[in-house]
XYZ file of N, CA and C in Angstrom:
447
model
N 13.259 186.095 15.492
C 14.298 187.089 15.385
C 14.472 187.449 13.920
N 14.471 188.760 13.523
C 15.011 189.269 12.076
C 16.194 189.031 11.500
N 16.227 189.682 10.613
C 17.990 188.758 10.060
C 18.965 189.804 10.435
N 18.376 190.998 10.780
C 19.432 191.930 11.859
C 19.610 191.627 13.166
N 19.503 190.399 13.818
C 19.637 189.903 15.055
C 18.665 191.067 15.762
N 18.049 191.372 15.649
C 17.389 192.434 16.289
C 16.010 191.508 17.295
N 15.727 191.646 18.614
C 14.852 191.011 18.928
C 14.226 191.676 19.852
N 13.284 191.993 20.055
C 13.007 193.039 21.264
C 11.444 192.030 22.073
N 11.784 192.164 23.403
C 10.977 191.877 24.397
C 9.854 192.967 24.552
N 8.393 192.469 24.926
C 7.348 193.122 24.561
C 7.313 194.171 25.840
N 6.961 195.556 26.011
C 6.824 196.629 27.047
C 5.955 195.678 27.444
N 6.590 196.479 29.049
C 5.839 195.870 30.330
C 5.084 197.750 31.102
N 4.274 196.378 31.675
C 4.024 198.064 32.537
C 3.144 198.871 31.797
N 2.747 199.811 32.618
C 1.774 201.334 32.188
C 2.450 202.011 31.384
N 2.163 202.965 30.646
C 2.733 204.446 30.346
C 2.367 205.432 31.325
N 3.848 205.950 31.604
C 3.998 207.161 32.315
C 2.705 207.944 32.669
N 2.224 208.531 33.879
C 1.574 209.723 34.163
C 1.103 210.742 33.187
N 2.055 211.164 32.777
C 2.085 212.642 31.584
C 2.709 212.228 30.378
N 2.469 210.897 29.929
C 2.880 210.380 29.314
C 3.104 211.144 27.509
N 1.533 211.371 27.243
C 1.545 212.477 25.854
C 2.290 213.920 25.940
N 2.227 214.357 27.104
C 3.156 215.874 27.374
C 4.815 215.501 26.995
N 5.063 214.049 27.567
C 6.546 213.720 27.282
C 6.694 213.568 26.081
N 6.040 212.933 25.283
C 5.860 212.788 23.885
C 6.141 214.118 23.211
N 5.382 214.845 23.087
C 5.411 216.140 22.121
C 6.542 216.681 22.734
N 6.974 216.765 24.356
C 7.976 217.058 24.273
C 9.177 216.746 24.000
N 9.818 215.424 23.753
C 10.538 214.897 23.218
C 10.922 215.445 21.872
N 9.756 214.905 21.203
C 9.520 215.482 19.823
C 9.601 216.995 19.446
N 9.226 217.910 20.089
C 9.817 219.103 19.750
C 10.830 219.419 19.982
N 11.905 218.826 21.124
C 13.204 218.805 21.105
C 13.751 218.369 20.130
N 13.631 217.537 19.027
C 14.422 216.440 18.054
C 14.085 217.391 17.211
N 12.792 217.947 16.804
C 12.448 218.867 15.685
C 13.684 219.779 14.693
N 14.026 219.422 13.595
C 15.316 220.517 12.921
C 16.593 219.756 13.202
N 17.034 218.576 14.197
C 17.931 218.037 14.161
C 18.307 217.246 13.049
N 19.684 217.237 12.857
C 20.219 216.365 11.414
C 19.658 215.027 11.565
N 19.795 213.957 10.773
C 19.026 212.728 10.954
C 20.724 211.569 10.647
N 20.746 211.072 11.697
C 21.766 209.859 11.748
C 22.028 208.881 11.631
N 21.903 207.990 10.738
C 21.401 206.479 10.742
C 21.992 205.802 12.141
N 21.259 205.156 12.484
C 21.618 204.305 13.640
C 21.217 205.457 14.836
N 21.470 206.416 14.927
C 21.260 207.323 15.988
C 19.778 208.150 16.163
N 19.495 208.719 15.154
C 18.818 209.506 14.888
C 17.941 209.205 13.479
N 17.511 208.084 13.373
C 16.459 207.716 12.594
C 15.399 207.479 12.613
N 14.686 207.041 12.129
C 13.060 206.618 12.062
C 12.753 206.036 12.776
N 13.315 204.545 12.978
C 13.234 203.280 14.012
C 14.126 204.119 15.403
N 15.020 204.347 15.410
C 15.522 205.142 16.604
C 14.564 205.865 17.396
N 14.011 207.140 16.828
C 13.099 207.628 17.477
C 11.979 207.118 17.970
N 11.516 206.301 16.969
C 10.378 205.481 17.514
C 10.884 205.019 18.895
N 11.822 204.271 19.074
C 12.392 203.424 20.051
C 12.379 204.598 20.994
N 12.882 206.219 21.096
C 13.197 206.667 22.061
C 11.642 207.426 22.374
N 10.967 207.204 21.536
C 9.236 207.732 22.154
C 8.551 206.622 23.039
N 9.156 205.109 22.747
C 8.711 204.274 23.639
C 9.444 204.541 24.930
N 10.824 204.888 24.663
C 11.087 205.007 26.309
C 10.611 206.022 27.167
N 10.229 206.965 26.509
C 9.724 208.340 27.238
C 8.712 207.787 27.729
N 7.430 206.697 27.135
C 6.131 206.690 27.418
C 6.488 205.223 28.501
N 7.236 204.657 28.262
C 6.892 203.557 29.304
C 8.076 203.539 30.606
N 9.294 204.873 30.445
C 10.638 204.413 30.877
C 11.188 202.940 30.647
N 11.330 202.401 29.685
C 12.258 201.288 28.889
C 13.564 202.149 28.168
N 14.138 200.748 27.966
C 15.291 201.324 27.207
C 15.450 200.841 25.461
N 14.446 200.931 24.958
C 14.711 200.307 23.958
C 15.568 200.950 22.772
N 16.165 202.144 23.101
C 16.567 202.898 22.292
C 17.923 201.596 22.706
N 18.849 202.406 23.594
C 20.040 201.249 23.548
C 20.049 200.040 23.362
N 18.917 199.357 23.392
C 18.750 198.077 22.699
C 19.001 198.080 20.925
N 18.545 198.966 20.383
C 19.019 198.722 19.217
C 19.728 199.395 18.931
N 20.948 200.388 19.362
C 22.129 200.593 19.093
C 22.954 199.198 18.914
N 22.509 198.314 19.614
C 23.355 197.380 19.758
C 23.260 196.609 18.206
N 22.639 196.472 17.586
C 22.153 195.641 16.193
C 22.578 196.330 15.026
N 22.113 197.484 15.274
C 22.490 198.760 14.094
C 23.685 199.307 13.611
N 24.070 198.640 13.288
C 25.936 200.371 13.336
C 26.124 200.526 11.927
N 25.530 201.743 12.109
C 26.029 202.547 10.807
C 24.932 202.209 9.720
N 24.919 203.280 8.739
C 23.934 203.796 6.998
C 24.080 202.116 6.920
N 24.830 201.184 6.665
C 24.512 200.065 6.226
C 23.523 198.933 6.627
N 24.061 198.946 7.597
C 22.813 197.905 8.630
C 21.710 198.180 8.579
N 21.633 200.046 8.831
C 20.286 200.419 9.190
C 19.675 200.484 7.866
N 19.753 200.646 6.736
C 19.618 200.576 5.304
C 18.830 199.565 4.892
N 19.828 198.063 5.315
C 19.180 196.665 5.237
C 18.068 196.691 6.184
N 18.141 197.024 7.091
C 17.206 196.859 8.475
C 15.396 197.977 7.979
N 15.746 198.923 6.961
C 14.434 199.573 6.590
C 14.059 198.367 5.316
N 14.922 197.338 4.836
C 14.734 197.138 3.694
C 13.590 195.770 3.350
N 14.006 194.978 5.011
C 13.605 193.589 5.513
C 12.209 193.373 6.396
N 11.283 194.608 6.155
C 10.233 194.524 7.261
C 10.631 194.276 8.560
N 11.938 194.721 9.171
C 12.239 194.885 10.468
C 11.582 195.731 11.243
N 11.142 196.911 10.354
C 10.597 197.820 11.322
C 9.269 197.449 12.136
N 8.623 196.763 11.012
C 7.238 196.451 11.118
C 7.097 194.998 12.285
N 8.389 193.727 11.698
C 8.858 192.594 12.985
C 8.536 193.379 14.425
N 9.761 194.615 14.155
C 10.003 195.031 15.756
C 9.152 195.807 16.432
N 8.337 196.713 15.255
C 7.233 197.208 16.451
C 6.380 196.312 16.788
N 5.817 195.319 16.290
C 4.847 193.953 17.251
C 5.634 193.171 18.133
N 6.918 192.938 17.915
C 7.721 192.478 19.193
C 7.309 193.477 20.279
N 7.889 195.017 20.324
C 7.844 195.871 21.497
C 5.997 195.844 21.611
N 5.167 195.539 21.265
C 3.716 195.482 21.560
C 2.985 196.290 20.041
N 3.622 197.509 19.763
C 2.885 197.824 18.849
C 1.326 197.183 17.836
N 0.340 197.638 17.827
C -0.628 196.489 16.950
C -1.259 197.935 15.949
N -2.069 197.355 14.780
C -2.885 198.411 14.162
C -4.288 198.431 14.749
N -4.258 199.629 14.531
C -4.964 200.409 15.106
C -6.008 201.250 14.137
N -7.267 201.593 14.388
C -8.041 202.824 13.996
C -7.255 204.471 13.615
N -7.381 204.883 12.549
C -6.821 206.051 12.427
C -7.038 207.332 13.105
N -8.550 206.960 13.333
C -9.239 208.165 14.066
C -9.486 207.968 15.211
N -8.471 206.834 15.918
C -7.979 207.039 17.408
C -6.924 207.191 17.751
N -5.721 207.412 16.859
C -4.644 207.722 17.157
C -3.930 209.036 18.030
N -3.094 208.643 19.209
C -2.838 208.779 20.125
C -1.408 209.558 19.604
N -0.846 210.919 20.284
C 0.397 210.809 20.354
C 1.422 210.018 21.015
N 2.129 209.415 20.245
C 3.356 208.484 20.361
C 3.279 207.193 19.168
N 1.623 207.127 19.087
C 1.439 205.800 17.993
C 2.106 206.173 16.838
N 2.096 205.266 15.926
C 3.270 205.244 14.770
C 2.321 204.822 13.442
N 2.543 206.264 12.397
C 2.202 206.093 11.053
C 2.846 204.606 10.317
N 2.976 204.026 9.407
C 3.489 203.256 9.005
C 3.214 202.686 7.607
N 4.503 202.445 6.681
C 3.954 201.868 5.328
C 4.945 201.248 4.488
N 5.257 200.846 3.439
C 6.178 200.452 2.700
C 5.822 200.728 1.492
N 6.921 201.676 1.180
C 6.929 202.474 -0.199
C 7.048 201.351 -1.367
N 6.784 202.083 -2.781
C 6.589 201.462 -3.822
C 8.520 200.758 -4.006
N 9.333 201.174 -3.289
C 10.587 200.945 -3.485
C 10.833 199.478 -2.133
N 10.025 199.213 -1.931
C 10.257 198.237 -0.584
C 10.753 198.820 0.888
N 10.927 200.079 0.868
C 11.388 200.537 1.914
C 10.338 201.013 3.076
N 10.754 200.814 4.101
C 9.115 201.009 5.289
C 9.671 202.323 5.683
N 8.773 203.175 5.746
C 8.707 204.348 6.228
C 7.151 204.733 7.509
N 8.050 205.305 8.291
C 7.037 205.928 9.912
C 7.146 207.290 10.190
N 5.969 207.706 10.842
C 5.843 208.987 11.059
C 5.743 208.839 12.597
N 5.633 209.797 13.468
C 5.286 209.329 14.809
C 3.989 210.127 15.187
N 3.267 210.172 15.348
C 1.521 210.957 16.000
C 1.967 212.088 16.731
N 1.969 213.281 16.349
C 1.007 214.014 17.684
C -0.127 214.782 17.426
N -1.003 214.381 17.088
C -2.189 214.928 16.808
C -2.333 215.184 15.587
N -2.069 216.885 15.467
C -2.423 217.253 14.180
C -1.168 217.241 13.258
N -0.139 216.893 14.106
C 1.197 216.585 13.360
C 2.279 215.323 13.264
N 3.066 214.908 12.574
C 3.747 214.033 13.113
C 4.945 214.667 12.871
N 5.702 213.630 13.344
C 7.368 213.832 13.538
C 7.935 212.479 12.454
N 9.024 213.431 11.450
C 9.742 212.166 10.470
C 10.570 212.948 10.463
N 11.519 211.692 10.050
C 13.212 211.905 9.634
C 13.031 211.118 8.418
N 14.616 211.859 7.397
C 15.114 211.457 6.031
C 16.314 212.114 6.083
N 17.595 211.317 4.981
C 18.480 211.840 5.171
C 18.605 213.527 4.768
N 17.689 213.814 4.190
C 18.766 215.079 3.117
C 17.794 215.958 4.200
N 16.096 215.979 4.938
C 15.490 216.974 5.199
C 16.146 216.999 6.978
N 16.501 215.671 7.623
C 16.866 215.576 8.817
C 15.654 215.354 9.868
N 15.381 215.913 11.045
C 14.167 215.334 11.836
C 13.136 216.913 11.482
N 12.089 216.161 11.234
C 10.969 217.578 10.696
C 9.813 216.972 11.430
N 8.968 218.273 11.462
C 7.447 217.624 12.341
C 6.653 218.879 11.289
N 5.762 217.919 10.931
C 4.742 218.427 9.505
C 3.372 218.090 9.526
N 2.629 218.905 8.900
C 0.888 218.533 9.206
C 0.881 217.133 8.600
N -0.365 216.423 9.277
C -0.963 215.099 9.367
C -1.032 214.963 7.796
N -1.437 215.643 6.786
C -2.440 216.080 5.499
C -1.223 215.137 4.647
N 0.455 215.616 5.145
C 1.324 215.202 3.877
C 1.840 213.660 3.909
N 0.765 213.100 5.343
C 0.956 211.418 4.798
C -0.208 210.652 4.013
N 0.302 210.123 3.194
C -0.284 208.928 2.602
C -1.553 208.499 2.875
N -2.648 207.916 2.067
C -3.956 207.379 2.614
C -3.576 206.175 2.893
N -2.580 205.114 2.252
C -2.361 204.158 2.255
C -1.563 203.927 3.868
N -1.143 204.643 4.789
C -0.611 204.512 6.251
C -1.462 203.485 7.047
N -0.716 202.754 7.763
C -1.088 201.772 9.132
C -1.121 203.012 10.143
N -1.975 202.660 11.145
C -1.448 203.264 12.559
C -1.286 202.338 13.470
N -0.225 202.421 14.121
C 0.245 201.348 14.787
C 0.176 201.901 16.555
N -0.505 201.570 17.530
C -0.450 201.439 18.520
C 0.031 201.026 19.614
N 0.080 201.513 20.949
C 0.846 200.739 22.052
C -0.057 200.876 23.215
């Protein structure tokens, strides 16, 4: 367990039927929305692209750990992100098999982990000041994990 009490049980089960269609669609719904800590963040979304692809709930699972810019602050600061996506199954992966829903991943020169989410030729990120944006593949990092499910 992380030091945000945060603990997540590994997905069970298949992914959904139309599983990548739910994906992008998700994601183009969130597209231009403000970005919320605890609600509407990085790790949030991630969490709510796993539920689209497997029907889990892991989004309300970590409402429960998170509340509020502070927690979630500490929680980018502690390699939680990186703990909790191999708890929920997440592993790395090949770049040039990445799947929409898999997850960019890295930790900036400031200690802070930052994720993108896959859909092809684009991903989907949130930050506070730009909010939820979906931007060509080109403006991440060489240094990125891809993280799989």
């Amino acid at each position: 367990m992380g030091k945000t009490g945060l603990k997540f049980s590994p997905v069970k089960g298949e992914k959904t039927k139309h599983w990548t269609s739910e994906v992008i669609n998700f994601c183009d719904s969130m597209n231009g929305k403000s970005f919320i800590w605890n609600e509407r963040d990085c790790f949030s979304l991630i969490c709510s692209v796993v539920d689209v692809m497997f029907k889990t709930d892991y989004y309300n699972e970590q409402l429960k750990h998170k509340r509020g810019a502070r927690s979630s602050i500490k929680f980018f600061r502690q390699d939680e992100i990186l703990k909790s996506l191999q708890e929920i199954g997440y592993m790395e992966s090949e770049k040039k098999s990445a799947q929409a829903g898999d997850v960019y991943y890295e930790k900036d020169e400031d200690g802070r982990e930052n994720t993108a989410i896959n859909l092809y030729d684009c991903v989907m990120m949130a930050n506070e000041k730009d909010g939820i944006f979906i931007v060509k593949k080109n403006f991440l990092s060489k240094s990125v994990k891809v993280m799989t499910i």
